[in-house]
XYZ file of N, CA, C and O in Angstrom:
532
model
N 0.840 -1.172 0.000
C 0.000 0.000 0.000
C 0.887 1.237 0.000
O 1.805 1.334 0.801
N 0.589 2.161 -0.882
C 1.369 3.390 -0.940
C 0.652 4.499 -0.181
O -0.571 4.618 -0.245
N 1.459 5.280 0.503
C 0.947 6.423 1.261
C 1.829 7.630 0.994
O 3.044 7.519 0.845
N 1.203 8.787 0.962
C 1.904 10.059 0.860
C 1.855 10.688 2.253
O 0.771 10.844 2.836
N 3.014 10.989 2.791
C 3.111 11.686 4.069
C 3.438 13.132 3.746
O 4.539 13.442 3.282
N 2.470 14.010 3.937
C 2.598 15.414 3.551
C 3.064 16.247 4.736
O 2.437 16.240 5.795
N 4.148 16.969 4.540
C 4.741 17.789 5.588
C 4.342 19.249 5.353
O 4.675 19.814 4.323
N 3.626 19.822 6.281
C 3.167 21.193 6.162
C 4.041 22.105 7.003
O 4.298 21.825 8.178
N 4.508 23.191 6.397
C 5.283 24.170 7.136
C 4.323 25.116 7.857
O 3.379 25.627 7.266
N 4.549 25.321 9.125
C 3.735 26.229 9.932
C 3.967 25.903 11.391
O 4.873 25.149 11.740
N 3.130 26.458 12.250
C 3.242 26.147 13.671
C 2.996 24.654 13.866
O 2.133 24.061 13.223
N 3.783 24.046 14.749
C 3.669 22.621 15.023
C 3.115 22.407 16.417
O 2.959 23.344 17.194
N 2.841 21.161 16.750
C 2.245 20.851 18.045
C 3.118 21.298 19.214
O 2.610 21.732 20.238
N 4.447 21.209 19.050
C 5.344 21.520 20.163
C 6.350 22.621 19.849
O 7.298 22.831 20.603
N 6.153 23.318 18.721
C 7.094 24.374 18.341
C 6.397 25.359 17.422
O 5.932 24.990 16.345
N 6.333 26.616 17.845
C 5.754 27.634 16.973
C 6.812 28.639 16.502
O 6.491 29.681 15.953
N 8.087 28.289 16.698
C 9.172 29.140 16.234
C 9.438 28.855 14.756
O 9.749 27.716 14.397
N 9.299 29.845 13.875
C 9.564 29.619 12.451
C 11.000 29.159 12.234
O 11.917 29.599 12.941
N 11.195 28.285 11.254
C 12.521 27.711 11.023
C 13.558 28.779 10.692
O 14.740 28.600 10.994
N 13.133 29.911 10.132
C 14.109 30.969 9.838
C 14.622 31.647 11.109
O 15.523 32.468 11.038
N 14.058 31.296 12.263
C 14.547 31.815 13.539
C 15.355 30.764 14.308
O 15.830 31.031 15.403
N 15.504 29.576 13.749
C 16.334 28.543 14.366
C 17.803 28.860 14.106
O 18.138 29.545 13.140
N 18.669 28.323 14.935
C 20.100 28.487 14.687
C 20.498 27.596 13.500
O 19.797 26.612 13.197
N 21.600 27.900 12.847
C 22.066 27.034 11.758
C 22.266 25.581 12.219
O 21.977 24.643 11.475
N 22.719 25.396 13.447
C 22.922 24.047 13.974
C 21.592 23.312 14.140
O 21.508 22.102 13.892
N 20.559 24.030 14.569
C 19.229 23.417 14.732
C 18.637 23.027 13.372
O 18.040 21.953 13.237
N 18.821 23.885 12.385
C 18.332 23.576 11.034
C 19.064 22.349 10.496
O 18.445 21.425 9.959
N 20.388 22.311 10.670
C 21.176 21.171 10.202
C 20.729 19.887 10.887
O 20.585 18.843 10.240
N 20.494 19.938 12.192
C 20.059 18.747 12.931
C 18.715 18.247 12.401
O 18.496 17.038 12.265
N 17.824 19.172 12.089
C 16.505 18.785 11.574
C 16.639 18.143 10.190
O 16.045 17.094 9.923
N 17.421 18.751 9.329
C 17.621 18.201 7.984
C 18.339 16.850 8.058
O 17.972 15.900 7.360
N 19.340 16.746 8.922
C 20.045 15.473 9.101
C 19.079 14.381 9.570
O 19.165 13.230 9.121
N 18.162 14.731 10.461
C 17.155 13.778 10.937
C 16.291 13.289 9.778
O 16.057 12.090 9.624
N 15.821 14.222 8.954
C 14.974 13.855 7.815
C 15.733 12.966 6.832
O 15.184 11.988 6.317
N 16.985 13.305 6.560
C 17.806 12.487 5.653
C 18.017 11.088 6.218
O 17.947 10.103 5.489
N 18.309 10.991 7.511
C 18.535 9.684 8.136
C 17.274 8.831 8.065
O 17.345 7.625 7.790
N 16.118 9.440 8.297
C 14.866 8.697 8.195
C 14.667 8.216 6.760
O 14.310 7.056 6.534
N 14.928 9.068 5.790
C 14.815 8.679 4.392
C 15.749 7.527 4.046
O 15.360 6.577 3.349
N 16.990 7.588 4.536
C 17.955 6.512 4.278
C 17.494 5.199 4.910
O 17.607 4.131 4.302
N 16.953 5.282 6.122
C 16.446 4.086 6.799
C 15.290 3.460 6.003
O 15.237 2.244 5.818
N 14.368 4.303 5.534
C 13.234 3.803 4.760
C 13.684 3.248 3.408
O 13.113 2.273 2.917
N 14.716 3.842 2.829
C 15.250 3.324 1.562
C 15.859 1.941 1.777
O 15.624 1.019 0.985
N 16.613 1.766 2.867
C 17.233 0.466 3.159
C 16.193 -0.617 3.401
O 16.403 -1.773 3.051
N 15.058 -0.250 4.010
C 14.003 -1.229 4.287
C 13.135 -1.492 3.058
O 12.268 -2.362 3.089
N 13.351 -0.715 1.992
C 12.562 -0.873 0.770
C 11.210 -0.183 0.817
O 10.382 -0.377 -0.065
N 10.977 0.651 1.830
C 9.675 1.306 1.992
C 9.605 2.684 1.347
O 8.523 3.212 1.128
N 10.745 3.294 1.052
C 10.749 4.637 0.486
C 10.620 4.584 -1.030
O 11.390 3.910 -1.705
N 9.633 5.281 -1.555
C 9.484 5.436 -2.993
C 10.150 6.745 -3.412
O 10.924 6.786 -4.362
N 9.871 7.834 -2.672
C 10.454 9.137 -2.972
C 10.257 10.043 -1.764
O 9.332 9.840 -0.972
N 11.108 11.029 -1.628
C 10.966 12.061 -0.599
C 11.604 13.325 -1.145
O 12.710 13.277 -1.694
N 10.900 14.435 -1.011
C 11.412 15.702 -1.520
C 10.919 16.845 -0.651
O 9.801 16.806 -0.129
N 11.742 17.856 -0.553
C 11.294 19.125 -0.009
C 10.784 19.968 -1.174
O 11.192 19.762 -2.317
N 9.887 20.875 -0.883
C 9.308 21.719 -1.935
C 9.674 23.182 -1.699
O 9.807 23.621 -0.557
N 9.817 23.926 -2.791
C 10.092 25.359 -2.695
C 8.923 26.047 -1.989
O 7.799 25.538 -1.986
N 9.194 27.191 -1.427
C 8.161 27.944 -0.730
C 7.084 28.470 -1.658
O 7.234 28.483 -2.882
N 5.983 28.925 -1.092
C 4.851 29.378 -1.891
C 5.122 30.639 -2.704
O 4.383 30.929 -3.641
N 6.196 31.369 -2.404
C 6.514 32.560 -3.187
C 6.780 32.216 -4.648
O 6.586 33.050 -5.533
N 7.232 30.995 -4.899
C 7.531 30.561 -6.263
C 6.383 29.780 -6.899
O 6.488 29.368 -8.047
N 5.313 29.541 -6.175
C 4.218 28.712 -6.677
C 3.218 29.540 -7.473
O 3.052 30.735 -7.240
N 2.585 28.896 -8.430
C 1.494 29.498 -9.184
C 0.362 28.493 -9.279
O 0.563 27.295 -9.156
N -0.843 29.002 -9.505
C -2.009 28.161 -9.756
C -2.373 28.296 -11.220
O -2.407 29.408 -11.761
N -2.629 27.175 -11.870
C -2.966 27.165 -13.289
C -4.363 26.585 -13.443
O -4.684 25.549 -12.860
N -5.191 27.248 -14.239
C -6.547 26.792 -14.526
C -6.793 26.934 -16.028
O -6.437 27.940 -16.624
N -7.403 25.900 -16.610
C -7.644 25.952 -18.050
C -8.955 25.262 -18.391
O -9.317 24.255 -17.775
N -9.650 25.810 -19.390
C -10.860 25.148 -19.894
C -10.529 24.290 -21.116
O -11.409 23.699 -21.737
N -9.243 24.224 -21.478
C -8.811 23.412 -22.593
C -8.995 24.057 -23.956
O -8.599 23.493 -24.967
N -9.609 25.228 -23.999
C -9.867 25.884 -25.284
C -9.150 27.225 -25.400
O -8.682 27.588 -26.463
N -9.103 27.956 -24.326
C -8.474 29.276 -24.377
C -7.198 29.254 -23.537
O -6.862 28.248 -22.926
N -6.510 30.379 -23.494
C -5.255 30.468 -22.738
C -5.488 30.140 -21.263
O -6.514 30.520 -20.681
N -4.553 29.443 -20.697
C -4.635 29.102 -19.276
C -4.563 30.363 -18.430
O -3.920 31.346 -18.799
N -5.233 30.333 -17.289
C -5.175 31.428 -16.326
C -4.137 31.038 -15.284
O -4.230 29.976 -14.671
N -3.138 31.889 -15.106
C -2.061 31.626 -14.150
C -2.075 32.744 -13.123
O -1.990 33.919 -13.463
N -2.214 32.356 -11.847
C -2.258 33.337 -10.763
C -1.207 32.996 -9.722
O -0.648 31.900 -9.713
N -0.958 33.932 -8.819
C 0.012 33.699 -7.747
C -0.358 32.450 -6.978
O -1.521 32.035 -6.924
N 0.652 31.912 -6.318
C 0.543 30.639 -5.611
C -0.591 30.530 -4.621
O -1.356 31.473 -4.426
N -0.691 29.378 -4.007
C -1.839 29.056 -3.165
C -1.886 29.866 -1.868
O -0.986 29.776 -1.055
N -2.910 30.639 -1.728
C -3.235 31.329 -0.481
C -2.035 31.997 0.174
O -1.624 31.625 1.257
N -1.444 33.003 -0.471
C -0.230 33.613 0.072
C -0.430 34.275 1.432
O 0.539 34.515 2.130
N -1.667 34.524 1.819
C -1.890 35.162 3.120
C -1.787 34.188 4.291
O -1.727 34.596 5.436
N -1.738 32.882 4.020
C -1.629 31.917 5.116
C -0.177 31.728 5.501
O 0.733 32.032 4.746
N 0.031 31.210 6.672
C 1.379 30.946 7.153
C 1.771 29.488 6.929
O 2.899 29.111 7.146
N 0.821 28.638 6.539
C 1.101 27.226 6.317
C 1.207 26.939 4.825
O 0.510 27.540 4.021
N 2.084 26.019 4.476
C 2.182 25.579 3.092
C 2.816 24.196 3.054
O 3.464 23.776 4.010
N 2.602 23.501 1.954
C 3.172 22.183 1.773
C 4.679 22.325 1.605
O 5.158 22.957 0.674
N 5.436 21.741 2.546
C 6.884 21.906 2.564
C 7.618 20.728 1.938
O 8.751 20.865 1.502
N 6.993 19.574 1.914
C 7.652 18.401 1.362
C 6.811 17.171 1.596
O 5.704 17.240 2.129
N 7.370 16.028 1.192
C 6.621 14.787 1.327
C 7.544 13.582 1.353
O 8.699 13.652 0.921
N 7.031 12.509 1.899
C 7.587 11.173 1.749
C 6.525 10.370 1.012
O 5.343 10.422 1.373
N 6.910 9.632 -0.004
C 6.023 8.668 -0.652
C 6.570 7.312 -0.250
O 7.728 6.997 -0.532
N 5.742 6.536 0.453
C 6.195 5.258 0.987
C 5.319 4.127 0.475
O 4.164 4.337 0.104
N 5.873 2.941 0.457
C 5.155 1.734 0.068
C 5.337 0.747 1.217
O 6.432 0.219 1.417
N 4.280 0.566 1.987
C 4.360 -0.219 3.223
C 3.296 -1.311 3.243
O 2.382 -1.321 2.419
N 3.406 -2.204 4.202
C 2.482 -3.336 4.308
C 1.124 -2.983 4.903
O 0.160 -3.721 4.711
N 1.065 -1.865 5.646
C -0.198 -1.559 6.330
C -0.318 -0.070 6.632
O 0.684 0.660 6.649
N -1.538 0.338 6.912
C -1.805 1.719 7.338
C -1.086 2.000 8.652
O -0.551 3.083 8.864
N -1.061 1.007 9.520
C -0.407 1.171 10.821
C 1.069 1.511 10.657
O 1.614 2.348 11.374
N 1.728 0.852 9.686
C 3.143 1.156 9.438
C 3.295 2.579 8.908
O 4.218 3.295 9.310
N 2.399 3.012 8.046
C 2.441 4.391 7.542
C 2.300 5.379 8.696
O 3.020 6.390 8.752
N 1.420 5.097 9.627
C 1.226 5.986 10.781
C 2.455 5.988 11.680
O 2.826 7.027 12.233
N 3.099 4.839 11.812
C 4.320 4.742 12.613
C 5.430 5.609 12.005
O 6.113 6.343 12.722
N 5.573 5.541 10.705
C 6.592 6.353 10.026
C 6.250 7.837 10.152
O 7.131 8.668 10.410
N 4.982 8.183 9.998
C 4.559 9.582 10.141
C 4.868 10.102 11.540
O 5.324 11.242 11.701
N 4.651 9.280 12.552
C 4.944 9.691 13.925
C 6.436 9.951 14.110
O 6.828 10.921 14.763
N 7.264 9.108 13.511
C 8.713 9.322 13.596
C 9.100 10.612 12.899
O 9.905 11.387 13.416
N 8.545 10.853 11.712
C 8.847 12.081 10.979
C 8.391 13.312 11.758
O 9.050 14.350 11.753
N 7.283 13.199 12.458
C 6.729 14.300 13.238
C 7.657 14.734 14.373
O 7.678 15.893 14.757
N 8.425 13.789 14.878
C 9.257 14.039 16.058
C 10.638 14.568 15.717
O 11.540 14.531 16.547
N 10.817 15.099 14.512
C 12.106 15.677 14.148
C 12.501 16.781 15.114
O 11.644 17.458 15.685
N 13.806 16.969 15.300
C 14.258 17.966 16.272
C 14.081 19.391 15.778
O 14.147 19.665 14.582
N 13.863 20.264 16.729
C 13.771 21.696 16.468
C 14.659 22.447 17.434
O 15.705 21.929 17.845
N 14.247 23.653 17.836
C 15.054 24.434 18.765
C 15.385 23.656 20.032
O 14.530 22.990 20.619
N 16.649 23.694 20.408
C 17.096 22.985 21.598
C 17.117 21.474 21.432
O 17.279 20.746 22.406
N 16.919 20.981 20.204
C 16.916 19.538 19.959
C 15.633 18.841 20.348
O 15.532 17.618 20.247
N 14.623 19.606 20.767
C 13.359 19.003 21.203
C 12.484 18.664 19.999
O 12.434 19.419 19.024
N 11.749 17.529 20.055
C 10.834 17.173 18.960
C 9.800 18.274 18.743
O 9.235 18.799 19.704
N 9.558 18.606 17.455
C 8.661 19.723 17.167
C 7.196 19.311 17.052
O 6.315 20.155 17.087
N 6.913 18.033 16.890
C 5.515 17.616 16.735
C 4.926 18.115 15.436
O 3.799 18.607 15.389
N 5.711 17.984 14.356
C 5.258 18.449 13.046
C 3.990 17.707 12.635
O 3.882 16.498 12.830
N 3.026 18.433 12.109
C 1.800 17.805 11.635
C 2.083 17.140 10.291
O 2.506 17.799 9.346
N 1.864 15.836 10.220
C 2.094 15.061 9.005
C 0.746 14.511 8.552
O 0.099 13.747 9.278
N 0.311 14.901 7.373
C -0.939 14.374 6.816
C -0.627 13.062 6.099
O 0.269 13.005 5.265
N -1.364 12.008 6.444
C -1.155 10.688 5.857
C -2.307 10.410 4.898
O -3.468 10.394 5.307
N -1.969 10.208 3.625
C -2.991 9.975 2.598
C -2.644 8.727 1.813
O -1.511 8.585 1.334
N -3.610 7.819 1.666
C -3.410 6.652 0.831
C -3.351 7.100 -0.619
O -4.085 8.016 -1.031
N -2.484 6.473 -1.396
C -2.394 6.745 -2.818
C -3.353 5.784 -3.517
O -3.236 4.568 -3.374
N -4.297 6.338 -4.236
C -5.310 5.519 -4.905
C -4.783 5.046 -6.260
O -4.037 5.767 -6.921
N -5.223 3.904 -6.662
C -4.878 3.456 -8.010
C -5.899 4.057 -8.984
O -6.980 4.492 -8.604
N -5.536 4.057 -10.239
C -6.429 4.592 -11.264
C -7.661 3.701 -11.397
O -7.590 2.485 -11.178
N -8.813 4.284 -11.719
C -10.008 3.470 -11.901
C -9.816 2.517 -13.074
O -9.040 2.791 -13.999
N -10.513 1.414 -13.031
C -10.428 0.456 -14.137
C -11.050 1.051 -15.387
O -11.859 1.986 -15.331
N -10.680 0.524 -16.529
C -11.210 1.031 -17.785
C -12.641 0.573 -18.022
O -13.261 0.950 -19.004
N -13.196 -0.218 -17.108
C -14.575 -0.704 -17.233
C -15.604 0.389 -16.970
O -16.772 0.204 -17.257
N -15.172 1.497 -16.402
C -16.116 2.559 -16.033
C -16.691 3.192 -17.215
O -16.787 3.668 -18.070
């Protein structure tokens, strides 16, 4: 079963200090934690992909009716403080395992090395509908 673990940037359960206010050492520790988790999941064969995403300042929304020029507007909800920061795409044996991995990812270190309680959205990846429809 494949699951997408979506990492949202914003206030977390145990840390509301924005990452741009962390020390360079704290940022490095957090990134090192994420890399180590990714390496562990790769070794176990559970990692399909993991990426960080650029901030919303570079994002755009595209809408098209398929006939005229596409409408391109500034990124998603620039007035909010939360945005999709990255993801893990995993292939695991059960939903419970996906939740276990999400909990580990949530506990990444922040200021003072304390777990930040990052909110991780866990979504099952659906397969395409059959052509019988």
